Amino acid sequence: MEKTNPAVLAFLQSVHPYDTLPPDELARVARSFCRMVVPAGEVIYAYGDTMAGLYLVKSGGVEITDAHGALVSLLGPRNSFGERGLLRDGFAATQARASEECVILRLPAPQFRVLIAAYPAYARFFNRKRGARPATDIALQRVADLIARAPLSCGPDLQVFDAARMMRDAAVSSLGVVDDAGQLLGLITVRDLTTKVLAEGRDAATPVGEVMTRDPVTLPPSALGSDILHVMLEHRIGHLPITDEGRLTGMITQTDLTRFQAVSSAVLIRDVAQAETVAQMAAVTAQIPQLLAQLVGGSHRHEITTRLITDIADAVTRRLLQMAEAQLGAAPVPYLWLACGSQGRQEQTGMSDQDNCLVIDDAATDGDMLYFKALAKIVSDGLDACGYFYCPGDMMATADRWCQRQSVWRGYFDRWISKPDTEAQMLASVMFDLRPIGGTARLYSDLQSEVLKRASGNSIFVAHMVSNALKHTPPLGLLRGFATIRSGEHRNHIDMKMNGLVPLADLGRIYALQGRLPQVNTRARLTAAEEGGVISVSGARDLIEAYDLIAETRLEAQAHLVRSGRKPDNYLAPSDLSDFERSHLRDAFVVVRTMQSALSQGKGVLG
C-alpha cells in the first residue's frame, strides 16, 4: 500500500473542501493525488480533456484561457481546475498553462467522482463553483460597482449654453438636473440639446428645466447590471440615473457598459505592448484605477487584483526598455532590470511610486556604464510619465548606487549581512523584495540563492532584521478601538499601508529569510512558510486570513474612492465601516500583533 506523503496531507488539511473530510478519508485521498512539477509555459490541461482529473495548485501560478485564447482567470496555490470537464457540464473548453514553474497535484477522475458521491459538503463546493458565472459578467455586477465616476449635475435654471459647456469640458454626454437638496428632477443629454434646442431654434439662454426629460427612469445602487440592460432595452435609452432615496448618486451610460466589458488587464497589456510613445502608454495606465474598481466589484481575490495590476507595470517597464534600446542601440553587455517594493512583491494597487535597480554583467567597462545610466533615465522618466512616480527615497536605477555591476551588488549584500547597522537593515529589507522584470535573469538568480543562504545562517543579521520588521505595528488602540492618525489631512483615519499591510510584508520577509524561501509575494511567502515548517499550520492560517481581510478592506476602500471620482489612497476611516467590519478588522490586526510578539520573543514561529 502506498504511503501517505506528509507534505501533501498537510497541504490538503489547509484547503477547502478537503478540510471537511474525515481524517482517514483525507489520508486516503492524499495517497491518490499525483504530484507534477510543471515548467513555465507548459500546457497542463487541454481543451475538452474530460477524463484527465482534478488539478490542485500547490505552488506557482496557472493561466486559464478559453477556446479563443482569451484569459479567463489566473490561479494560485489552493485553487483547483478541471472539475467542469469531469462534471460534464459543457464548460470544459478551456486550457490551463503554467504561468511560472508550479507544483500541481492531480486527483484521478474516478477518485474525484467517489468524493462527489460520498461527501455532500465536498460536492456542494464543486457544484457551487461549477455554477458560478464569471466575476466579470456585467449582468451580475452591482450597479454601484459599474459607476465610472461621480455624477455631474446642475440646477434647472442653468442656461442650456452653460450646460453644453459643462458637458464638453467634462467629456460627458449628460447632466442630472437636481434641486438644492440634490433630489433628481430630470435629465438633459447632448441629444436633447440637438433635438430640443438647436433643431427647434431655441435661444441658448433657455433654462435647462424647460428642455430636460422630467422624472426619468432610475435605478438604485443595489440593482444589478442585468437591471440596467433590461431598462435600457425596454425604454430605448442610453443614460440611466442612479438614485438613492431620490438623490442623484451616479449615472450609467451605454459607453460605461462598453468600457466595463472592454477594460481588462489583458487588453491594457496588449495596448502597452503596441504603444509607440510614452504618451500612448500613459493613456493606457490612466485606466488602471477603473480596472481596480472593476476587479474589486467583480469579487476577485485581492492577490489576483494586485497581480493583474502589477502585470501592467511589468509590461510598461519592458516596453520602455525596448524603447530605450531602440534609441540607444543594443546593450553592450547583459543586464537585468529588477523591481522592488510593491511591484517586486506583485502587490500594486491603484497608486504606486517606482522602486527599481539595474544589475549589470561584470564585463561592463566604464564606457558601458554610461549607456546604462542613459537607459535607466529613459525608463525611469517613462515610468513617471505613466503614473509610477519617482521614488521619494531615490531607490531607482537612475541613482548611481543602484545601477551597478553584479560584483558590486554582491559586495552590497555581503556588507549588509556582516555589518547590519540601521541603514543596512533598511536597504536589505527593500532588496530582499527584488524581482526580475526585463533582461538576463541569471544575473540575479545565482545571487539571490547565495544571499538567502548566507543571510539565514547569520543569527546576528536575522536578529537585526527581526528588530527592523517590528518597527511597523498594527493600529490597535485601547478598549477594542483603533489607533488612528491624530492630526492633519487624514485625522481619524488608519494608514492601511504602513500600519496594515507593511507589518505583514515585514513578517513574510522574515519568514522567507529564515526558511531560505525564494518567494517575493507576501501571501506566497506566508504559504511557503507554512509548507516549509517555518511557522505552525494554525499560525499560518490565522496570519493568511488576517492578511486577506486587511488587503481586501484596503482595496475596497480604494475602489470606493475611484467610484466617487477621487484618487485612490491608503487611508481608511473606521467610522466608514459597520460594527461587524470593524470588529473583524481589529481581530485581524490582533493576529498580526500576536505573531509580531512571538517573533520578538524568539518563539517565532513554531511556538
Coordinates of C-alpha atoms in Angstrom, one line a residue:
M1 CA 0.0 0.0 0.0
E2 CA 1.4 3.4 -1.0
K3 CA 2.4 5.6 1.9
T4 CA 0.8 9.0 2.6
N5 CA 3.0 11.9 1.7
P6 CA 3.0 14.0 4.9
A7 CA 3.6 17.3 2.9
V8 CA 0.6 16.6 0.6
L9 CA -1.6 15.6 3.6
A10 CA -0.6 18.8 5.5
F11 CA -1.4 20.9 2.4
L12 CA -4.8 19.3 1.9
Q13 CA -5.7 19.9 5.5
S14 CA -5.4 23.6 4.7
V15 CA -7.5 23.5 1.6
H16 CA -11.3 23.7 1.4
P17 CA -13.3 21.4 0.9
Y18 CA -10.7 18.8 1.8
D19 CA -10.6 20.1 5.4
T20 CA -14.2 18.8 5.7
L21 CA -13.3 15.1 5.0
P22 CA -12.8 12.6 7.8
P23 CA -9.1 12.1 8.8
D24 CA -9.0 8.5 7.4
E25 CA -10.6 9.6 4.1
L26 CA -8.3 12.6 3.8
A27 CA -5.3 10.3 4.2
R28 CA -6.6 8.0 1.5
V29 CA -7.2 11.0 -0.8
A30 CA -3.7 12.3 -0.1
R31 CA -2.3 9.0 -1.4
S32 CA -4.5 9.3 -4.5
F33 CA -3.0 12.6 -5.6
C34 CA -0.2 12.5 -8.2
R35 CA 2.4 15.2 -7.8
M36 CA 3.5 17.1 -11.0
V37 CA 6.3 19.7 -11.4
V38 CA 5.3 21.8 -14.5
P39 CA 7.8 24.1 -16.2
A40 CA 6.7 27.7 -17.0
G41 CA 4.8 27.8 -20.3
E42 CA 3.8 24.1 -20.4
V43 CA 0.1 23.1 -21.0
I44 CA -1.3 21.2 -18.1
Y45 CA -4.9 20.8 -19.2
A46 CA -6.1 20.8 -22.8
Y47 CA -9.4 21.7 -24.4
G48 CA -12.1 19.1 -23.9
D49 CA -9.9 16.8 -21.8
T50 CA -12.8 15.4 -19.8
M51 CA -11.0 12.5 -18.1
A52 CA -7.7 13.9 -17.0
G53 CA -8.7 14.5 -13.4
L54 CA -9.0 17.3 -10.9
Y55 CA -6.0 19.6 -10.6
L56 CA -5.0 21.4 -7.5
V57 CA -2.3 24.1 -7.5
K58 CA 0.2 23.6 -4.7
S59 CA 2.7 26.3 -5.7
G60 CA 3.2 28.6 -8.6
G61 CA 0.7 30.1 -11.0
V62 CA -1.7 28.8 -13.7
E63 CA -3.3 30.7 -16.6
I64 CA -6.8 29.5 -17.7
T65 CA -7.7 30.6 -21.3
D66 CA -10.9 29.9 -23.3
A67 CA -11.1 28.3 -26.7
H68 CA -10.3 31.6 -28.3
G69 CA -7.1 32.1 -26.3
A70 CA -8.7 34.9 -24.1
L71 CA -7.5 34.9 -20.5
V72 CA -10.3 33.6 -18.2
S73 CA -8.5 33.6 -14.8
L74 CA -5.2 33.4 -13.0
L75 CA -4.9 30.7 -10.4
G76 CA -2.5 30.3 -7.5
P77 CA -1.9 27.9 -4.6
R78 CA -5.1 26.2 -3.3
N79 CA -7.0 26.9 -6.5
S80 CA -8.3 23.9 -8.5
F81 CA -9.4 23.4 -12.1
G82 CA -10.6 20.7 -14.4
E83 CA -13.8 19.9 -12.4
R84 CA -16.0 21.3 -15.2
G85 CA -14.9 18.7 -17.6
L86 CA -15.3 15.9 -15.0
L87 CA -18.8 17.0 -14.2
R88 CA -19.7 17.1 -17.9
D89 CA -21.5 20.5 -17.8
G90 CA -20.3 21.7 -21.2
F91 CA -17.7 24.1 -19.8
A92 CA -14.6 22.1 -20.5
A93 CA -13.4 24.2 -23.4
T94 CA -10.6 25.8 -21.5
Q95 CA -6.8 25.4 -21.4
A96 CA -4.6 25.5 -18.4
R97 CA -0.9 26.6 -18.8
A98 CA 1.7 27.2 -16.2
S99 CA 2.4 30.9 -16.0
E100 CA 5.5 30.1 -13.9
E101 CA 7.0 26.8 -12.7
C102 CA 4.5 25.2 -10.5
V103 CA 3.7 22.1 -8.5
I104 CA 0.3 20.6 -9.3
L105 CA -1.5 17.8 -7.5
R106 CA -3.7 15.7 -9.8
L107 CA -6.6 13.7 -8.5
P108 CA -7.7 10.9 -10.9
A109 CA -11.2 11.3 -12.3
P110 CA -12.6 8.1 -10.6
Q111 CA -11.4 9.3 -7.2
F112 CA -13.0 12.7 -7.7
R113 CA -16.3 11.2 -8.5
V114 CA -16.2 8.9 -5.5
L115 CA -15.7 12.0 -3.3
I116 CA -18.6 13.9 -5.0
A117 CA -20.9 10.9 -4.5
A118 CA -19.9 10.2 -0.9
Y119 CA -19.5 13.6 0.8
P120 CA -22.2 16.3 0.3
A121 CA -20.1 19.2 1.6
Y122 CA -17.4 18.3 -1.0
A123 CA -20.0 18.0 -3.7
R124 CA -21.6 21.3 -2.8
F125 CA -18.3 23.1 -3.1
F126 CA -17.6 22.0 -6.6
N127 CA -21.2 22.2 -7.8
R128 CA -21.4 25.8 -6.5
K129 CA -18.0 26.6 -8.1
R130 CA -19.2 25.0 -11.4
G131 CA -22.3 27.0 -11.4
A132 CA -20.6 30.3 -10.8
R133 CA -20.7 32.9 -13.6
P134 CA -17.5 34.8 -14.4
A135 CA -17.0 37.7 -12.0
T136 CA -16.7 40.0 -15.0
D137 CA -20.2 39.1 -16.2
I138 CA -21.8 42.5 -16.4
A139 CA -25.3 41.1 -15.7
L140 CA -24.2 40.1 -12.2
Q141 CA -22.4 43.3 -11.2
R142 CA -24.0 45.6 -8.7
V143 CA -24.9 49.0 -10.2
A144 CA -22.7 50.7 -7.6
D145 CA -19.7 48.8 -8.9
L146 CA -20.4 49.9 -12.5
I147 CA -20.5 53.6 -11.9
A148 CA -17.3 55.0 -13.5
R149 CA -17.3 58.5 -11.9
A150 CA -19.1 60.9 -9.7
P151 CA -22.3 62.3 -11.4
L152 CA -22.2 65.7 -12.9
S153 CA -25.3 67.8 -12.2
C154 CA -26.8 71.3 -12.5
G155 CA -29.9 73.2 -11.4
P156 CA -33.0 73.7 -13.5
D157 CA -32.3 77.4 -14.0
L158 CA -28.9 76.9 -15.7
Q159 CA -28.9 78.1 -19.3
V160 CA -28.5 75.4 -22.0
F161 CA -25.4 77.2 -23.3
D162 CA -23.7 76.7 -19.9
A163 CA -24.9 73.1 -19.7
A164 CA -23.4 72.4 -23.1
R165 CA -20.1 73.8 -22.0
M166 CA -20.2 71.8 -18.8
M167 CA -20.6 68.6 -20.7
R168 CA -17.9 69.5 -23.2
D169 CA -15.4 70.4 -20.5
A170 CA -16.1 67.2 -18.5
A171 CA -16.3 65.0 -21.6
V172 CA -19.7 63.6 -20.7
S173 CA -22.9 63.3 -22.6
S174 CA -25.5 64.0 -19.9
L175 CA -26.2 66.1 -16.8
G176 CA -28.5 65.2 -13.9
V177 CA -30.8 68.1 -13.1
V178 CA -31.3 68.5 -9.3
D179 CA -32.8 70.8 -6.8
D180 CA -31.0 72.5 -3.9
A181 CA -31.3 69.3 -1.8
G182 CA -29.8 67.1 -4.5
Q183 CA -33.1 65.5 -5.4
L184 CA -33.2 64.4 -9.0
L185 CA -35.7 66.5 -11.1
G186 CA -34.7 65.5 -14.6
L187 CA -32.0 64.6 -17.1
I188 CA -30.5 66.5 -20.0
T189 CA -28.3 64.9 -22.7
V190 CA -26.4 66.0 -25.7
R191 CA -29.2 64.6 -27.8
D192 CA -31.7 66.9 -26.0
L193 CA -29.5 69.9 -26.9
T194 CA -29.6 68.8 -30.6
T195 CA -33.3 67.9 -30.9
K196 CA -35.0 70.2 -28.4
V197 CA -32.8 73.3 -28.7
L198 CA -30.9 73.5 -32.0
A199 CA -33.5 71.8 -34.1
E200 CA -36.3 73.9 -32.7
G201 CA -34.3 77.2 -32.8
R202 CA -34.4 77.8 -29.1
D203 CA -32.3 80.5 -27.6
A204 CA -29.0 79.5 -25.9
A205 CA -30.2 81.1 -22.7
T206 CA -33.2 78.7 -22.4
P207 CA -33.3 77.2 -18.9
V208 CA -32.3 73.6 -18.7
G209 CA -35.6 72.9 -16.8
E210 CA -37.6 73.7 -20.0
V211 CA -36.0 71.0 -22.2
M212 CA -34.9 68.3 -19.7
T213 CA -36.5 64.9 -19.5
R214 CA -38.6 65.1 -16.4
D215 CA -38.8 62.3 -13.9
P216 CA -36.5 59.9 -15.8
V217 CA -36.4 56.2 -15.2
T218 CA -33.9 55.4 -12.4
L219 CA -32.4 52.5 -10.6
P220 CA -31.0 52.2 -7.0
P221 CA -27.3 51.4 -6.3
S222 CA -28.3 48.0 -5.1
A223 CA -29.7 47.0 -8.6
L224 CA -27.8 44.5 -10.8
G225 CA -26.2 45.0 -14.2
S226 CA -29.0 42.9 -15.7
D227 CA -31.5 45.6 -14.5
I228 CA -29.6 48.2 -16.4
L229 CA -29.6 46.2 -19.6
H230 CA -33.3 45.4 -19.3
V231 CA -34.3 49.1 -18.6
M232 CA -32.2 50.4 -21.4
L233 CA -33.5 48.0 -23.9
E234 CA -37.1 48.3 -22.7
H235 CA -37.1 52.1 -22.7
R236 CA -34.6 52.6 -25.5
I237 CA -32.5 54.9 -23.5
G238 CA -28.7 55.3 -23.3
H239 CA -28.4 57.2 -20.0
L240 CA -29.7 55.9 -16.7
P241 CA -29.5 58.0 -13.5
I242 CA -28.8 56.1 -10.3
T243 CA -30.6 57.5 -7.2
D244 CA -30.7 56.7 -3.5
E245 CA -33.9 57.9 -1.9
G246 CA -34.3 60.4 -4.7
R247 CA -30.8 61.8 -4.5
L248 CA -28.6 61.5 -7.6
T249 CA -25.6 59.3 -6.8
G250 CA -24.4 58.2 -10.2
M251 CA -25.0 57.9 -14.0
I252 CA -24.7 54.8 -16.1
T253 CA -24.4 55.1 -19.9
Q254 CA -24.1 52.7 -22.7
T255 CA -20.5 53.9 -23.0
D256 CA -19.9 52.8 -19.4
L257 CA -21.2 49.3 -20.2
T258 CA -18.9 49.1 -23.3
R259 CA -16.0 50.3 -21.3
F260 CA -16.6 47.8 -18.5
Q261 CA -16.5 44.9 -20.9
A262 CA -13.5 46.3 -22.8
V263 CA -11.2 47.1 -19.9
S264 CA -9.2 44.2 -18.7
S265 CA -5.6 43.6 -17.7
A266 CA -5.0 41.6 -20.9
V267 CA -6.4 44.4 -23.1
L268 CA -4.3 47.0 -21.3
I269 CA -1.1 44.9 -21.6
R270 CA -1.8 44.5 -25.3
D271 CA -2.2 48.2 -25.7
V272 CA 1.0 48.8 -23.8
A273 CA 2.9 46.3 -25.9
Q274 CA 1.7 48.1 -29.1
A275 CA 2.3 51.7 -27.8
E276 CA 4.7 53.7 -29.9
T277 CA 5.1 56.6 -27.5
V278 CA 5.2 57.2 -23.8
A279 CA 2.1 59.3 -24.1
Q280 CA 0.2 56.4 -25.5
M281 CA 1.3 54.2 -22.6
A282 CA 0.3 56.9 -20.1
A283 CA -3.2 56.9 -21.7
V284 CA -3.4 53.1 -21.0
T285 CA -2.2 53.3 -17.4
A286 CA -4.7 56.1 -16.7
Q287 CA -7.3 53.3 -16.9
I288 CA -5.8 51.3 -14.0
P289 CA -8.0 52.9 -11.3
Q290 CA -11.1 51.9 -13.3
L291 CA -9.7 48.4 -13.7
L292 CA -9.1 48.2 -9.9
A293 CA -12.7 49.3 -9.2
Q294 CA -14.0 46.8 -11.7
L295 CA -11.9 43.9 -10.4
V296 CA -13.0 44.7 -6.8
G297 CA -16.6 45.0 -7.8
G298 CA -16.3 41.6 -9.6
S299 CA -15.3 40.0 -6.3
H300 CA -11.8 39.0 -7.5
R301 CA -9.5 37.9 -4.7
H302 CA -7.0 40.7 -3.6
E303 CA -4.0 38.7 -4.7
I304 CA -5.5 38.3 -8.2
T305 CA -6.4 42.0 -8.4
T306 CA -2.9 43.2 -7.4
R307 CA -1.2 40.6 -9.6
L308 CA -3.1 41.8 -12.6
I309 CA -2.4 45.4 -11.9
T310 CA 1.3 44.7 -11.3
D311 CA 1.4 42.8 -14.6
I312 CA 0.6 46.1 -16.3
A313 CA 3.5 47.8 -14.6
D314 CA 5.8 45.0 -15.7
A315 CA 4.6 45.3 -19.3
V316 CA 5.2 49.1 -19.2
T317 CA 8.7 48.6 -17.9
R318 CA 9.6 46.1 -20.5
R319 CA 8.2 48.3 -23.3
L320 CA 10.2 51.2 -22.0
L321 CA 13.3 49.0 -22.0
Q322 CA 12.6 48.2 -25.7
M323 CA 12.2 51.9 -26.5
A324 CA 15.4 52.7 -24.7
E325 CA 17.4 50.1 -26.6
A326 CA 15.8 51.3 -29.9
Q327 CA 17.0 54.8 -29.0
L328 CA 20.5 53.9 -27.6
G329 CA 21.3 50.8 -29.6
A330 CA 21.7 47.2 -28.3
A331 CA 23.1 46.8 -24.8
P332 CA 26.9 46.3 -24.8
V333 CA 26.7 43.6 -22.1
P334 CA 23.9 41.6 -20.4
Y335 CA 21.9 43.4 -17.8
L336 CA 18.8 42.9 -15.6
W337 CA 16.2 45.4 -14.6
L338 CA 14.6 44.5 -11.3
A339 CA 11.7 45.9 -9.3
C340 CA 11.4 46.0 -5.6
G341 CA 8.7 47.4 -3.3
S342 CA 5.1 46.6 -4.1
Q343 CA 5.9 45.9 -7.8
G344 CA 8.6 43.5 -6.7
R345 CA 6.1 41.7 -4.5
Q346 CA 3.4 41.9 -7.2
E347 CA 1.1 43.8 -4.8
Q348 CA 0.5 47.1 -6.6
T349 CA -2.9 48.8 -6.4
G350 CA -4.3 52.0 -7.8
M351 CA -1.4 54.1 -6.7
S352 CA 2.3 53.4 -6.6
D353 CA 5.7 55.0 -6.9
Q354 CA 8.6 53.2 -8.6
D355 CA 11.3 51.2 -6.9
N356 CA 13.9 49.6 -9.2
C357 CA 17.5 48.9 -9.9
L358 CA 19.9 47.6 -12.5
V359 CA 22.3 44.6 -12.2
I360 CA 25.0 44.7 -15.0
D361 CA 27.3 42.0 -16.1
D362 CA 30.8 42.3 -14.7
A363 CA 32.3 42.6 -18.2
A364 CA 30.9 46.2 -18.5
T365 CA 33.5 48.9 -19.0
D366 CA 33.2 52.4 -17.6
G367 CA 32.0 53.5 -21.0
D368 CA 29.3 50.8 -20.9
M369 CA 28.1 52.1 -17.6
L370 CA 27.3 55.4 -19.3
Y371 CA 25.0 53.5 -21.6
F372 CA 23.1 52.0 -18.7
K373 CA 22.9 55.4 -16.9
A374 CA 21.2 56.7 -20.0
L375 CA 18.9 53.7 -20.3
A376 CA 17.9 54.0 -16.6
K377 CA 16.9 57.6 -17.2
I378 CA 14.7 56.9 -20.2
V379 CA 12.9 54.1 -18.4
S380 CA 12.5 55.9 -15.1
D381 CA 11.3 59.1 -16.8
G382 CA 8.8 57.0 -18.8
L383 CA 7.5 55.2 -15.7
D384 CA 7.0 58.6 -14.0
A385 CA 5.0 59.9 -17.0
C386 CA 2.9 56.7 -16.8
G387 CA 1.9 57.4 -13.2
Y388 CA 4.6 55.4 -11.4
F389 CA 6.1 58.4 -9.7
Y390 CA 9.8 58.9 -8.8
C391 CA 10.7 57.2 -5.5
P392 CA 11.0 59.9 -2.8
G393 CA 13.9 57.9 -1.3
D394 CA 15.7 57.7 -4.8
M395 CA 15.5 53.9 -4.7
M396 CA 15.8 53.9 -8.5
A397 CA 18.1 52.7 -11.2
T398 CA 18.9 56.3 -12.1
A399 CA 20.9 56.6 -8.8
D400 CA 24.5 55.5 -9.4
R401 CA 24.3 53.4 -6.2
W402 CA 21.5 51.2 -7.7
C403 CA 22.9 50.9 -11.2
Q404 CA 26.0 48.6 -10.7
R405 CA 27.8 45.6 -11.8
Q406 CA 26.9 42.2 -10.4
S407 CA 30.1 42.1 -8.3
V408 CA 29.2 45.4 -6.7
W409 CA 25.8 44.1 -5.8
R410 CA 27.3 41.0 -4.2
G411 CA 29.5 43.3 -2.2
Y412 CA 26.4 45.3 -1.1
F413 CA 24.7 42.2 0.3
D414 CA 28.0 41.0 1.9
R415 CA 28.4 44.3 3.8
W416 CA 24.7 44.5 4.9
I417 CA 24.8 41.0 6.2
S418 CA 28.2 41.2 8.0
K419 CA 27.5 44.7 9.4
P420 CA 23.8 45.0 9.9
D421 CA 23.5 48.7 11.0
T422 CA 20.3 50.7 10.7
E423 CA 20.9 51.6 7.1
A424 CA 21.9 48.1 6.2
Q425 CA 18.7 46.7 7.8
M426 CA 16.5 49.1 5.8
L427 CA 18.3 48.5 2.5
A428 CA 18.3 44.7 2.9
S429 CA 14.6 44.8 3.7
V430 CA 14.0 46.6 0.4
M431 CA 16.4 44.5 -1.7
F432 CA 15.0 41.2 -0.4
D433 CA 11.9 42.0 -2.4
L434 CA 13.7 42.2 -5.7
R435 CA 12.0 40.6 -8.7
P436 CA 13.5 40.4 -12.3
I437 CA 11.4 42.3 -14.9
G438 CA 13.5 42.5 -18.0
G439 CA 16.9 41.4 -19.2
T440 CA 19.1 38.4 -18.3
A441 CA 17.6 36.7 -15.3
R442 CA 20.7 34.7 -14.4
L443 CA 22.4 37.9 -13.2
Y444 CA 20.1 37.7 -10.1
S445 CA 19.1 34.1 -9.7
D446 CA 22.5 32.9 -8.5
L447 CA 23.0 36.0 -6.4
Q448 CA 19.6 35.5 -4.7
S449 CA 20.3 31.9 -3.6
E450 CA 23.8 32.9 -2.3
V451 CA 22.3 35.8 -0.3
L452 CA 19.5 33.8 1.2
K453 CA 21.9 31.1 2.3
R454 CA 24.4 33.5 3.9
A455 CA 21.8 35.8 5.5
S456 CA 19.7 33.0 7.0
G457 CA 22.9 31.5 8.5
N458 CA 23.9 34.7 10.3
S459 CA 21.9 34.9 13.5
I460 CA 23.0 38.4 14.3
F461 CA 21.8 39.7 10.9
V462 CA 18.5 37.8 11.3
A463 CA 18.0 39.3 14.8
H464 CA 18.6 42.8 13.4
M465 CA 16.1 42.2 10.5
V466 CA 13.6 40.9 13.0
S467 CA 14.1 44.1 15.1
N468 CA 13.6 46.2 12.0
A469 CA 10.5 44.3 11.0
L470 CA 8.8 45.1 14.3
K471 CA 9.0 48.9 13.8
H472 CA 5.7 48.9 11.9
T473 CA 2.8 48.0 14.2
P474 CA -0.9 47.4 13.6
P475 CA -3.1 50.3 14.6
L476 CA -4.6 48.9 17.8
G477 CA -5.9 51.2 20.4
L478 CA -7.4 50.7 23.9
L479 CA -10.8 49.2 24.6
R480 CA -11.1 47.4 21.3
G481 CA -10.6 50.6 19.3
F482 CA -8.2 51.6 16.7
A483 CA -5.1 53.9 16.9
T484 CA -5.9 56.4 14.2
I485 CA -3.9 59.4 12.9
R486 CA -4.4 62.3 15.3
S487 CA -3.9 65.3 13.1
G488 CA -3.6 66.6 9.6
E489 CA -5.4 65.8 6.4
H490 CA -6.0 62.1 7.4
R491 CA -7.0 62.7 11.0
N492 CA -9.1 59.9 12.5
H493 CA -8.0 57.5 9.7
I494 CA -5.9 54.4 9.6
D495 CA -3.0 54.1 7.2
M496 CA -3.8 50.7 5.7
K497 CA -0.4 50.5 4.0
M498 CA 2.1 51.5 6.7
N499 CA 0.1 50.1 9.7
G500 CA -1.9 47.5 7.9
L501 CA 0.0 45.7 5.1
V502 CA 3.6 46.7 5.8
P503 CA 3.8 44.8 9.1
L504 CA 2.6 41.7 7.2
A505 CA 5.1 42.2 4.4
D506 CA 7.8 42.5 7.0
L507 CA 6.7 39.3 8.7
G508 CA 6.6 37.5 5.3
R509 CA 10.1 38.7 4.5
I510 CA 11.5 37.4 7.8
Y511 CA 9.9 34.0 7.3
A512 CA 11.3 33.9 3.8
L513 CA 14.8 34.7 5.2
Q514 CA 14.5 32.1 8.0
G515 CA 13.3 29.4 5.6
R516 CA 15.5 30.4 2.6
L517 CA 12.4 30.8 0.6
P518 CA 12.7 32.4 -2.9
Q519 CA 9.2 33.7 -3.0
V520 CA 8.8 37.5 -3.0
N521 CA 5.0 38.0 -2.9
T522 CA 3.8 38.3 0.7
R523 CA 0.9 35.8 0.6
A524 CA 3.1 33.3 -1.3
R525 CA 5.8 33.8 1.4
L526 CA 3.3 33.1 4.2
T527 CA 2.0 30.0 2.4
A528 CA 5.5 28.7 1.7
A529 CA 6.5 29.4 5.3
E530 CA 3.6 27.1 6.4
E531 CA 4.5 24.4 3.9
G532 CA 8.2 24.6 4.9
G533 CA 7.5 24.4 8.6
V534 CA 8.8 27.9 9.3
I535 CA 5.6 28.7 11.1
S536 CA 2.9 26.5 12.5
V537 CA -0.1 25.5 10.5
S538 CA -2.5 27.2 12.8
G539 CA -0.4 30.4 13.0
A540 CA -0.1 30.5 9.2
R541 CA -3.8 30.0 8.7
D542 CA -4.6 32.9 11.1
L543 CA -2.0 35.1 9.5
I544 CA -3.1 34.4 5.9
E545 CA -6.7 35.0 6.8
A546 CA -5.7 38.3 8.6
Y547 CA -3.7 39.3 5.6
D548 CA -6.6 38.6 3.2
L549 CA -9.0 40.6 5.3
I550 CA -6.7 43.6 5.6
A551 CA -5.8 43.6 1.9
E552 CA -9.4 43.2 0.8
T553 CA -10.5 46.1 3.0
R554 CA -7.8 48.3 1.6
L555 CA -8.8 47.5 -2.0
E556 CA -12.5 48.0 -1.3
A557 CA -11.7 51.5 0.2
Q558 CA -9.6 52.4 -2.9
A559 CA -12.4 51.2 -5.2
H560 CA -14.9 53.3 -3.3
L561 CA -12.7 56.4 -3.8
V562 CA -12.4 55.7 -7.6
R563 CA -16.1 55.3 -8.0
S564 CA -16.7 58.6 -6.2
G565 CA -14.4 60.4 -8.6
R566 CA -11.4 60.7 -6.2
K567 CA -7.8 59.3 -6.5
P568 CA -7.2 56.1 -4.5
D569 CA -5.1 56.3 -1.4
N570 CA -4.3 54.1 1.6
Y571 CA -6.3 55.8 4.3
L572 CA -9.5 54.4 5.9
A573 CA -11.8 55.9 8.4
P574 CA -13.0 53.2 10.8
S575 CA -16.3 55.1 11.1
D576 CA -17.0 54.2 7.4
L577 CA -17.2 50.5 8.4
S578 CA -20.0 48.7 10.1
D579 CA -19.6 47.4 13.6
F580 CA -19.2 43.9 12.2
E581 CA -16.5 45.0 9.8
R582 CA -14.6 47.0 12.4
S583 CA -14.7 44.0 14.8
H584 CA -13.2 41.7 12.2
L585 CA -10.6 44.2 11.0
R586 CA -9.5 44.7 14.6
D587 CA -9.3 40.9 15.1
A588 CA -7.1 40.7 12.0
F589 CA -4.7 43.4 13.4
V590 CA -4.6 41.4 16.7
V591 CA -3.4 38.3 14.9
V592 CA -0.6 40.4 13.3
R593 CA 0.4 41.8 16.7
T594 CA 0.4 38.4 18.2
M595 CA 2.7 37.0 15.5
Q596 CA 5.0 40.0 15.9
S597 CA 5.1 39.4 19.7
A598 CA 6.0 35.7 19.1
L599 CA 8.8 36.7 16.7
S600 CA 10.2 39.3 19.1
Q601 CA 10.4 36.7 21.9
G602 CA 12.3 34.3 19.7
K603 CA 9.4 31.8 19.6
G604 CA 9.0 33.0 16.0
V605 CA 7.4 30.6 14.6
L606 CA 6.5 27.2 15.7
G607 CA 5.6 28.2 19.2

